[in-house]
XYZ file of C-alpha atoms in Angstrom:
677
model
C -93.293 52.255 -42.481
C -89.850 53.516 -41.586
C -88.843 51.499 -38.554
C -85.995 52.913 -36.447
C -84.926 49.418 -35.394
C -84.202 48.167 -38.903
C -80.853 49.963 -39.093
C -78.237 50.907 -36.532
C -78.806 54.330 -35.051
C -76.752 57.181 -36.487
C -76.824 59.053 -33.166
C -73.668 59.274 -31.047
C -72.698 55.841 -29.713
C -75.686 54.382 -31.618
C -78.030 55.700 -28.916
C -81.544 54.529 -29.828
C -83.560 57.364 -31.418
C -86.141 57.521 -28.646
C -87.864 60.554 -30.139
C -88.686 58.456 -33.221
C -89.629 55.172 -31.541
C -93.345 54.454 -31.247
C -95.238 51.524 -29.770
C -96.239 50.365 -33.249
C -92.571 49.867 -34.192
C -91.944 47.029 -31.749
C -93.999 44.169 -33.209
C -92.734 44.588 -36.804
C -89.171 44.897 -35.512
C -89.478 41.736 -33.417
C -90.937 39.845 -36.379
C -88.259 41.099 -38.759
C -85.615 40.365 -36.137
C -86.788 36.773 -35.743
C -86.742 36.263 -39.491
C -83.311 37.808 -39.994
C -81.758 35.934 -37.095
C -83.074 32.519 -38.162
C -81.954 33.148 -41.735
C -78.444 33.901 -40.489
C -78.395 30.709 -38.418
C -79.618 28.728 -41.440
C -76.690 30.064 -43.450
C -74.249 28.889 -40.794
C -75.594 25.338 -40.577
C -76.103 25.012 -44.336
C -72.358 25.213 -44.951
C -70.690 22.062 -46.214
C -67.206 23.124 -45.082
C -65.855 21.725 -41.846
C -66.583 23.993 -38.869
C -63.990 26.633 -38.103
C -64.084 29.536 -35.705
C -64.422 31.977 -38.595
C -67.237 30.185 -40.417
C -69.227 29.273 -37.300
C -68.506 31.381 -34.221
C -67.940 34.702 -35.981
C -71.224 34.668 -37.955
C -73.047 33.362 -34.880
C -71.745 36.262 -32.798
C -72.605 38.675 -35.608
C -76.194 37.472 -35.992
C -79.451 38.938 -34.718
C -78.727 42.662 -35.035
C -82.327 43.833 -35.452
C -83.548 41.616 -32.646
C -80.860 42.859 -30.278
C -81.683 46.498 -31.004
C -85.415 46.132 -30.458
C -85.126 43.825 -27.442
C -82.770 46.134 -25.548
C -85.106 49.080 -25.996
C -88.352 47.156 -25.487
C -87.377 45.580 -22.186
C -85.880 48.840 -20.989
C -89.223 50.489 -21.698
C -91.402 47.796 -20.124
C -89.407 48.065 -16.898
C -89.037 51.854 -16.764
C -92.020 53.450 -18.505
C -94.547 50.786 -19.352
C -98.076 51.221 -20.666
C -101.081 48.989 -21.397
C -99.928 48.719 -25.017
C -96.415 47.644 -24.009
C -97.772 45.222 -21.407
C -99.950 43.615 -24.076
C -96.954 43.313 -26.406
C -94.888 41.852 -23.574
C -97.470 39.146 -22.935
C -97.784 38.447 -26.656
C -94.064 38.265 -27.417
C -92.699 36.604 -24.269
C -93.487 33.072 -25.511
C -92.423 34.013 -29.050
C -89.049 35.182 -27.766
C -88.644 31.967 -25.794
C -89.509 29.918 -28.870
C -87.048 31.905 -30.967
C -84.282 31.420 -28.408
C -84.954 27.691 -28.361
C -84.920 27.537 -32.160
C -81.269 28.581 -31.979
C -79.991 27.125 -28.702
C -81.610 23.731 -29.444
C -80.656 23.657 -33.120
C -78.970 20.235 -33.530
C -76.925 21.207 -36.587
C -75.573 24.320 -34.908
C -74.807 22.346 -31.761
C -72.949 19.743 -33.825
C -70.735 22.400 -35.384
C -69.922 23.956 -32.006
C -69.296 20.529 -30.485
C -66.802 19.802 -33.256
C -64.944 22.999 -32.444
C -65.076 22.273 -28.725
C -63.754 18.746 -29.111
C -60.952 19.769 -31.491
C -59.766 23.246 -30.495
C -57.410 25.092 -32.792
C -54.033 25.865 -31.216
C -54.042 29.207 -33.035
C -57.118 30.456 -31.197
C -56.741 33.323 -28.759
C -57.720 32.757 -25.134
C -60.940 34.692 -25.743
C -61.818 32.562 -28.766
C -61.175 29.360 -26.855
C -63.294 30.537 -23.932
C -66.113 31.578 -26.279
C -66.294 28.078 -27.748
C -66.233 26.558 -24.262
C -69.023 28.832 -23.035
C -71.257 28.344 -26.079
C -70.849 24.588 -25.897
C -71.512 24.519 -22.151
C -74.571 26.754 -22.427
C -76.100 24.745 -25.273
C -75.369 21.431 -23.588
C -76.897 22.494 -20.283
C -79.771 24.089 -22.166
C -80.785 20.775 -23.723
C -79.232 20.835 -27.179
C -78.419 17.122 -26.941
C -81.924 15.913 -25.997
C -84.022 13.611 -28.146
C -86.957 14.994 -30.127
C -89.624 14.135 -27.556
C -87.783 15.809 -24.693
C -86.863 18.752 -26.901
C -90.503 19.348 -27.783
C -91.491 19.295 -24.114
C -88.593 21.577 -23.217
C -89.763 24.136 -25.768
C -93.296 24.022 -24.343
C -91.963 24.588 -20.836
C -89.740 27.476 -21.864
C -92.561 29.253 -23.644
C -94.943 28.804 -20.736
C -92.329 30.016 -18.257
C -91.760 33.130 -20.352
C -95.478 33.923 -20.121
C -95.616 33.187 -16.391
C -92.644 35.340 -15.437
C -94.138 38.196 -17.443
C -97.441 37.699 -15.609
C -95.664 37.634 -12.236
C -94.087 41.018 -12.899
C -97.336 42.495 -14.220
C -99.239 41.326 -11.139
C -96.595 42.678 -8.796
C -96.552 46.103 -10.391
C -100.349 46.316 -10.234
C -100.348 45.261 -6.584
C -97.555 47.648 -5.657
C -99.458 50.542 -7.183
C -102.769 49.454 -5.636
C -101.358 49.038 -2.119
C -99.631 52.419 -1.923
C -100.747 53.906 1.382
C -103.007 56.968 1.172
C -102.707 59.438 4.062
C -105.579 61.863 4.687
C -104.081 63.921 7.504
C -100.569 65.341 7.296
C -100.269 64.999 11.067
C -99.988 61.240 10.492
C -96.674 61.898 8.733
C -95.058 63.306 11.838
C -91.346 62.569 11.899
C -90.823 62.979 8.172
C -88.760 65.796 6.743
C -90.430 68.606 4.818
C -89.116 67.259 1.534
C -90.426 63.752 2.243
C -93.884 65.131 2.983
C -93.781 67.237 -0.176
C -92.812 64.185 -2.238
C -95.737 62.226 -0.755
C -98.084 65.096 -1.650
C -96.710 65.209 -5.197
C -97.157 61.438 -5.577
C -100.775 61.755 -4.455
C -101.381 64.655 -6.820
C -100.020 62.581 -9.713
C -102.855 60.129 -9.038
C -105.471 62.855 -8.741
C -105.559 62.687 -4.956
C -105.251 66.408 -4.276
C -105.010 67.301 -0.607
C -103.750 63.847 0.336
C -100.371 62.164 0.681
C -99.227 58.883 -0.885
C -96.557 56.486 0.385
C -95.526 54.314 -2.554
C -93.942 50.948 -1.832
C -90.384 49.840 -2.636
C -89.649 46.349 -3.897
C -88.315 44.950 -0.603
C -90.280 44.216 2.584
C -90.898 47.401 4.540
C -90.146 51.011 3.675
C -87.348 53.553 4.326
C -89.863 55.893 5.975
C -90.489 53.388 8.764
C -87.327 54.704 10.399
C -88.884 58.161 10.828
C -92.679 57.860 11.080
C -93.688 58.405 14.703
C -97.282 57.234 14.144
C -97.201 53.507 14.892
C -100.517 52.859 13.159
C -99.203 54.349 9.933
C -96.029 52.285 10.234
C -98.164 49.176 10.612
C -100.306 50.081 7.587
C -97.187 50.534 5.444
C -95.564 47.283 6.571
C -98.725 45.216 6.204
C -99.286 46.647 2.727
C -95.733 45.751 1.775
C -95.946 42.192 3.111
C -99.319 41.450 1.506
C -98.413 42.221 -2.094
C -99.680 39.687 -4.632
C -100.941 37.299 -1.934
C -104.412 38.717 -1.242
C -106.459 36.244 -3.262
C -107.410 38.807 -5.903
C -106.805 38.824 -9.657
C -103.175 39.869 -9.098
C -102.334 37.119 -6.611
C -99.044 35.485 -7.614
C -99.452 32.308 -5.538
C -100.683 30.171 -8.404
C -98.119 31.706 -10.731
C -95.303 30.738 -8.346
C -96.556 27.165 -7.987
C -96.624 26.701 -11.752
C -93.252 28.389 -12.281
C -91.487 26.225 -9.708
C -93.164 23.043 -10.918
C -92.166 23.725 -14.523
C -88.630 24.682 -13.563
C -88.304 21.425 -11.638
C -89.674 19.444 -14.580
C -87.286 21.171 -16.967
C -84.354 20.381 -14.679
C -85.363 16.724 -14.759
C -85.488 16.745 -18.551
C -81.978 18.181 -18.581
C -80.620 15.539 -16.232
C -80.620 17.491 -12.974
C -82.364 16.706 -9.714
C -83.601 20.269 -9.247
C -83.621 23.721 -10.786
C -81.043 24.803 -8.193
C -78.684 22.050 -9.333
C -79.265 23.035 -12.962
C -78.550 26.732 -12.315
C -75.508 26.372 -10.077
C -73.876 23.873 -12.449
C -72.998 26.860 -14.644
C -72.093 29.327 -11.894
C -68.965 29.681 -9.802
C -70.742 27.928 -6.890
C -71.075 24.719 -8.989
C -73.708 23.063 -6.753
C -76.560 23.860 -4.340
C -74.626 21.959 -1.683
C -71.815 24.507 -1.918
C -74.356 27.311 -1.643
C -75.987 25.672 1.373
C -72.621 25.159 3.052
C -72.065 28.907 3.069
C -75.612 30.073 3.851
C -76.179 27.491 6.577
C -72.893 28.480 8.190
C -73.910 32.129 8.366
C -77.576 31.796 9.323
C -77.267 30.768 13.024
C -74.882 33.607 13.866
C -77.051 36.087 11.984
C -80.145 34.947 13.891
C -78.339 35.211 17.232
C -77.257 38.738 16.405
C -80.778 39.666 15.278
C -82.230 38.310 18.534
C -79.739 40.370 20.533
C -80.652 43.448 18.500
C -84.343 42.757 19.134
C -83.718 42.645 22.889
C -82.043 46.056 22.682
C -85.049 47.427 20.799
C -87.464 46.068 23.420
C -85.438 47.841 26.070
C -85.668 51.041 24.032
C -89.455 50.679 23.731
C -89.723 50.397 27.511
C -87.381 53.355 28.009
C -89.587 55.425 25.701
C -92.643 54.561 27.790
C -94.110 52.097 25.321
C -96.035 49.025 26.404
C -96.455 47.337 23.021
C -94.606 44.289 21.780
C -91.841 44.766 19.239
C -93.222 44.270 15.711
C -91.634 44.363 12.286
C -92.966 47.885 11.688
C -91.190 49.057 14.856
C -87.732 47.744 14.016
C -86.388 50.579 11.860
C -87.913 53.289 14.067
C -86.411 52.084 17.320
C -83.177 51.045 15.641
C -82.608 54.684 14.749
C -83.215 55.678 18.381
C -80.707 53.084 19.590
C -78.234 54.147 16.898
C -78.584 57.766 17.946
C -77.946 56.915 21.602
C -75.104 54.490 20.985
C -73.285 56.265 18.175
C -74.875 59.732 18.121
C -75.904 59.166 14.505
C -79.325 59.927 13.040
C -79.300 58.670 9.459
C -82.584 60.467 8.677
C -80.915 63.764 9.562
C -78.256 63.141 6.921
C -80.583 63.714 3.952
C -79.822 67.448 3.601
C -76.206 66.424 2.945
C -77.153 64.013 0.149
C -78.616 66.246 -2.547
C -78.950 63.987 -5.585
C -77.201 66.091 -8.212
C -74.257 66.768 -5.934
C -74.060 63.089 -4.962
C -73.982 62.203 -8.649
C -71.430 64.736 -9.865
C -69.263 65.309 -6.807
C -69.601 61.813 -5.395
C -70.282 59.046 -7.916
C -68.568 60.694 -10.891
C -65.786 62.138 -8.750
C -64.995 58.665 -7.381
C -64.900 57.231 -10.913
C -62.367 59.892 -11.802
C -60.332 59.251 -8.663
C -60.175 55.491 -9.200
C -60.314 55.133 -12.996
C -59.574 58.583 -14.405
C -63.035 58.959 -15.994
C -64.795 62.252 -16.717
C -68.447 62.971 -17.544
C -70.258 65.577 -19.625
C -74.050 65.847 -19.687
C -75.483 65.649 -23.205
C -78.671 67.723 -23.075
C -78.750 67.593 -26.877
C -79.563 63.866 -26.770
C -83.072 62.594 -26.045
C -83.911 59.800 -23.623
C -87.059 57.679 -23.363
C -88.582 59.818 -20.565
C -88.200 63.461 -19.513
C -86.538 62.340 -16.268
C -83.902 60.403 -18.203
C -80.478 62.127 -18.163
C -77.635 61.281 -20.557
C -73.907 61.675 -19.907
C -70.947 61.128 -22.207
C -68.051 59.326 -20.545
C -64.371 59.881 -21.341
C -61.133 58.163 -20.395
C -58.348 60.032 -18.648
C -56.627 60.712 -21.959
C -59.789 62.318 -23.318
C -60.778 59.409 -25.556
C -64.487 58.633 -25.732
C -65.749 55.675 -23.717
C -69.553 55.591 -24.003
C -72.856 56.962 -22.773
C -74.368 56.633 -19.298
C -78.117 57.136 -18.820
C -79.659 57.776 -15.405
C -83.347 57.428 -14.546
C -83.626 58.334 -10.875
C -87.294 58.709 -10.000
C -90.135 56.346 -9.204
C -93.425 56.356 -11.124
C -96.401 54.053 -11.504
C -95.165 52.894 -14.927
C -91.812 51.765 -13.512
C -91.097 48.474 -11.777
C -89.665 48.544 -8.286
C -86.046 48.205 -7.257
C -82.848 49.501 -8.795
C -80.892 48.064 -11.688
C -78.484 48.517 -14.572
C -78.992 47.371 -18.121
C -77.221 47.922 -21.448
C -78.788 49.616 -24.454
C -75.766 49.084 -26.711
C -73.314 46.324 -25.759
C -69.663 47.020 -26.521
C -67.697 44.642 -28.747
C -65.010 45.149 -31.372
C -66.299 42.422 -33.701
C -69.238 44.591 -34.741
C -67.537 47.865 -33.809
C -70.270 48.630 -31.263
C -69.751 51.289 -28.589
C -71.170 51.266 -25.054
C -74.467 52.685 -23.795
C -75.604 51.673 -20.301
C -78.332 52.894 -17.983
C -79.091 52.941 -14.272
C -82.575 52.983 -12.779
C -83.534 53.818 -9.201
C -86.888 54.503 -7.541
C -86.394 57.718 -5.589
C -89.590 59.677 -4.782
C -89.702 62.782 -6.965
C -89.975 66.103 -5.113
C -92.278 68.901 -6.265
C -91.058 71.161 -9.055
C -88.233 73.401 -7.868
C -87.480 71.401 -4.725
C -84.197 69.513 -4.270
C -83.988 65.728 -4.390
C -82.573 64.701 -1.025
C -81.465 61.069 -0.909
C -81.557 58.789 2.085
C -78.364 57.149 3.237
C -79.503 53.868 1.632
C -80.507 55.551 -1.646
C -77.073 57.144 -1.825
C -75.479 53.742 -1.280
C -77.753 52.262 -3.966
C -76.684 54.925 -6.460
C -73.028 54.033 -5.882
C -73.885 50.311 -6.108
C -75.773 50.526 -9.384
C -73.092 52.734 -10.879
C -70.669 49.907 -10.129
C -72.685 47.804 -12.581
C -72.604 50.691 -15.056
C -68.816 50.859 -14.746
C -68.626 47.136 -15.468
C -70.568 47.776 -18.673
C -68.581 50.871 -19.606
C -65.094 49.568 -18.895
C -65.309 46.060 -20.353
C -63.441 45.866 -23.640
C -64.111 42.593 -25.441
C -64.094 41.242 -28.956
C -67.318 39.234 -28.965
C -70.856 40.373 -28.043
C -71.454 37.369 -25.786
C -68.806 38.669 -23.394
C -69.803 42.325 -23.259
C -70.120 44.191 -19.982
C -71.919 42.329 -17.220
C -72.339 39.095 -19.205
C -70.634 37.132 -16.433
C -71.746 34.397 -14.058
C -74.709 35.483 -11.952
C -72.879 34.830 -8.692
C -70.030 37.106 -9.801
C -71.952 40.003 -11.331
C -72.652 41.758 -8.013
C -68.973 41.846 -7.047
C -67.928 44.996 -8.974
C -71.053 46.892 -7.914
C -70.527 45.992 -4.261
C -66.946 47.211 -4.463
C -68.143 50.557 -5.798
C -70.123 51.146 -2.583
C -66.748 51.610 -0.900
C -66.359 55.108 -2.358
C -69.506 56.488 -0.746
C -67.689 57.151 2.543
C -64.128 57.245 1.223
C -62.668 60.394 2.858
C -61.658 62.189 -0.319
C -65.023 61.400 -1.938
C -67.476 62.041 0.898
C -65.768 65.323 1.730
C -66.305 66.387 -1.867
C -70.051 65.728 -2.101
C -71.656 65.474 1.360
C -72.510 69.142 1.831
C -75.695 70.670 3.183
C -77.922 71.618 0.260
C -78.789 75.019 1.780
C -75.705 76.128 3.700
C -72.962 74.289 1.830
C -71.668 73.072 5.193
C -69.626 69.914 4.896
C -70.840 66.811 6.685
C -68.663 66.892 9.802
C -65.842 64.382 9.843
C -66.810 63.195 13.308
C -70.262 62.232 12.030
C -68.698 60.281 9.160
C -66.472 58.487 11.651
C -69.505 57.654 13.784
C -71.298 56.313 10.695
C -68.289 54.112 9.928
C -68.295 52.909 13.530
C -71.827 51.599 12.985
C -70.561 49.271 10.240
C -71.794 46.062 11.887
C -74.689 47.764 13.709
C -78.072 46.187 12.857
C -76.272 43.620 10.711
C -77.990 40.762 12.547
C -81.255 41.968 11.092
C -79.751 42.908 7.720
C -78.001 39.578 7.291
C -80.979 37.586 8.598
C -83.489 39.144 6.212
C -81.114 38.638 3.288
C -80.278 35.028 4.190
C -83.965 34.283 4.709
C -84.650 35.386 1.142
C -81.644 33.506 -0.252
C -82.603 30.288 1.551
C -86.245 30.710 0.535
C -85.102 30.975 -3.091
C -83.051 27.799 -2.659
C -85.980 25.968 -1.027
C -88.341 26.758 -3.899
C -85.763 25.662 -6.435
C -84.561 22.495 -4.747
C -87.964 20.845 -5.105
C -88.294 18.044 -7.623
C -90.923 17.500 -10.274
C -92.549 14.891 -8.000
C -93.057 17.270 -5.063
C -96.627 18.440 -4.717
C -96.932 21.876 -3.147
C -100.287 23.604 -2.897
C -99.891 26.252 -0.207
C -97.334 28.971 -0.932
C -97.519 30.629 2.479
C -97.104 27.319 4.327
C -94.164 26.286 2.138
C -92.488 29.611 2.875
C -93.143 29.254 6.601
C -91.655 25.761 6.701
C -88.614 26.768 4.640
C -87.805 29.700 6.906
C -88.438 27.660 10.030
C -86.066 24.945 8.788
C -83.402 27.602 8.214
C -83.920 29.014 11.716
C -84.941 32.350 10.185
C -88.713 32.363 10.706
C -88.829 35.591 12.659
C -91.966 37.779 12.645
C -90.052 40.902 13.659
C -87.467 40.357 10.883
C -89.411 39.354 7.755
C -87.581 37.908 4.797
C -86.339 40.704 2.541
C -88.605 39.384 -0.198
C -91.575 37.155 0.420
C -92.488 34.620 -2.256
C -95.277 36.462 -4.064
C -93.193 39.605 -4.573
C -89.771 37.990 -4.933
C -89.223 39.575 -8.334
C -85.531 38.685 -8.478
C -86.233 34.965 -8.709
C -89.693 34.726 -10.279
C -89.412 37.479 -12.891
C -85.727 38.391 -12.956
C -82.541 36.483 -13.639
C -81.802 35.329 -10.092
C -83.764 32.068 -9.835
C -81.810 29.783 -7.501
C -79.232 32.566 -7.557
C -80.204 35.114 -4.932
C -77.323 33.740 -2.872
C -75.125 35.597 -5.381
C -75.017 38.796 -3.366
C -73.289 37.317 -0.348
C -71.258 34.923 -2.518
C -69.876 37.951 -4.371
C -69.497 39.860 -1.125
C -66.661 37.551 -0.080
C -64.614 38.944 -2.975
C -65.975 42.431 -2.380
C -64.964 42.582 1.285
C -61.527 41.219 0.442
C -61.090 43.815 -2.320
C -62.232 46.649 -0.074
C -59.571 45.695 2.456
C -57.026 45.734 -0.366
C -58.002 49.278 -1.381
C -57.978 50.449 2.238
C -54.550 49.000 2.934
C -52.993 50.589 -0.148
C -51.577 54.050 -0.458
C -52.245 54.180 -4.194
C -55.942 53.992 -5.032
C -55.377 54.901 -8.673
C -52.901 52.053 -9.215
C -55.198 49.451 -7.674
C -58.122 50.975 -9.554
C -56.274 50.530 -12.823
C -55.467 46.919 -11.937
C -59.119 46.321 -11.033
C -60.176 47.880 -14.330
C -57.769 45.843 -16.436
C -58.035 42.474 -14.691
C -61.671 42.394 -13.529
C -63.900 45.022 -15.139
C -62.075 45.187 -18.446
C -62.366 41.498 -19.305
C -66.169 41.443 -19.103
C -67.225 37.825 -19.449
C -64.257 36.800 -21.599
C -62.437 34.982 -18.809
C -63.323 32.667 -15.947
C -64.268 35.215 -13.243
C -62.584 33.370 -10.390
C -59.334 33.354 -12.355
C -59.822 37.045 -13.097
C -60.221 37.799 -9.400
C -57.198 35.726 -8.439
C -55.082 37.470 -11.070
C -56.167 40.797 -9.605
C -55.724 39.843 -5.954
C -52.835 37.431 -6.366
C -54.639 34.719 -4.391
C -58.125 33.285 -3.746
C -60.630 35.413 -1.837
C -60.482 35.401 1.957
C -63.846 35.166 3.784
C -62.542 36.794 6.989
C -63.241 40.412 5.931
C -66.862 39.500 5.140
C -67.392 37.867 8.532
C -65.899 40.911 10.242
C -68.036 43.326 8.199
C -71.287 41.558 9.056
C -70.432 40.992 12.702
C -70.256 37.213 12.217
C -66.619 36.668 13.145
C -65.699 34.674 16.239
């Protein structure tokens, strides 16, 4: 069988040949990749010469080509366009991949060679070479490379079981999210929604064979964007309750038991590795350095956030009374009445903005335009190249001087075969060692309109598109020598920083005036409305900050347990953790409840969900820097060269300080979130 993963793609930028890839190619490619990779590692450790950078680090960085090609595509497919066959392969290969990773990261002979290099660095090494040795040594040490045989064997068992459990968590969540989508029988129940939103709900129902009905599919977070517009309170309640109940209903897709086993095994693994908890283990290799440092920040912010949320709740109760309502404020009321208060206080109706946020115009005249303004980039759609799904669009990216930079793939729409949320991932990771170019992709979950109808984004979806493209820029603009440092391969609590900064351009005058135009009339979004939107910057931030901090502190609580702690009730543990943080608030649920907290139980954010606000300190500081400057292009070039361009090849805090000329200041963050004073 000719397997497209066995050789590098001959397509532009080594884009995977999606039109040739079949499900039956994955297993043989994984097996061949394992074999090739281990053989290459054996060659490294079989050498009798003393370790040098060239005979150890270079072949190590060059190894595993087949495995990298197949893994990038496979995990892109399982998250964006999965199928029963891919799910079965995922379950089958998750523990195999964990075992393969351990076979390398726990290899004592390889560790010994890297330790020799680490302990006796060569003065002739470049800064990037020195940092690569430091990182590899640190990662292997923290990962258990120095353990005795008994502990190593147990560590391998744990890692393989965790790989299976996290795969199961994600599978359960996707099944539950699809199953709990809210079916509407009468269009009158959708009162308050725009024509396009209703049409999208009808199209989603039709895709499931529910002709004549409407379907509200669920996003990853607690709640739903449509709660801000739906006038029918019963429907709002149905949507919110469906969202909050995912994977906790006691059925075959309940994630409670999965979470208990994941957290217990993570705690046991931390103990094996010499740490008191998984949180201590994770933060030891992040910029935060310890869970105590994380707690110091989160605990400082939580009381003020709760006070602000309580004040916002009082204003909403007043609005309910003013509207003639007699019901108590509930979580499914928050967004709806918040929009009424916003409209009265600032004369802004965010739902009414959708006609100004037509997706293609936002992309070309907003996201791409901003990238040109700040970094000099240009984009050309490549309709001659084939993606993995008909909705997948491919763009070639060029530098200001016309030189080629890479490919950007966009997959905008939601579907049952796609996991929730929004994300960026690489398909080809840039590095000069192997002469690899850059191919990155963004995924969102925007409801798809009927054929021929425009895609009108919400305010939040527009912000998300700018955010995720910030990750894509990090992948596109990093220029490194070694694969380990490519793109977004940085500390978890730094990776959100560049993407958060990119949100700035959404309402930047020159940018928003270029893209925010009514899809029918071409009328520009009035400047006074933009100014009113900007004036709402800290509006509803008590709720926004509270729900985020609740999730971050819940993540920390689950991952600060020890192997001796016995927890049997997931819901009660969550309740106690939120109560202890002062954030147990029924009208402001945590952004992610335990059983659907994909970031930490199936993604890469375990004990690291704090990263968003940790990075936001640098983000808010950087935004103020851009705003105070008269030369966006000059600062953009400095940001590209000193932050984005270095990828993971430099300590990120040093990279930021070189860019900013000093450490980050927390004051702009406190001001932004209404927590100052």
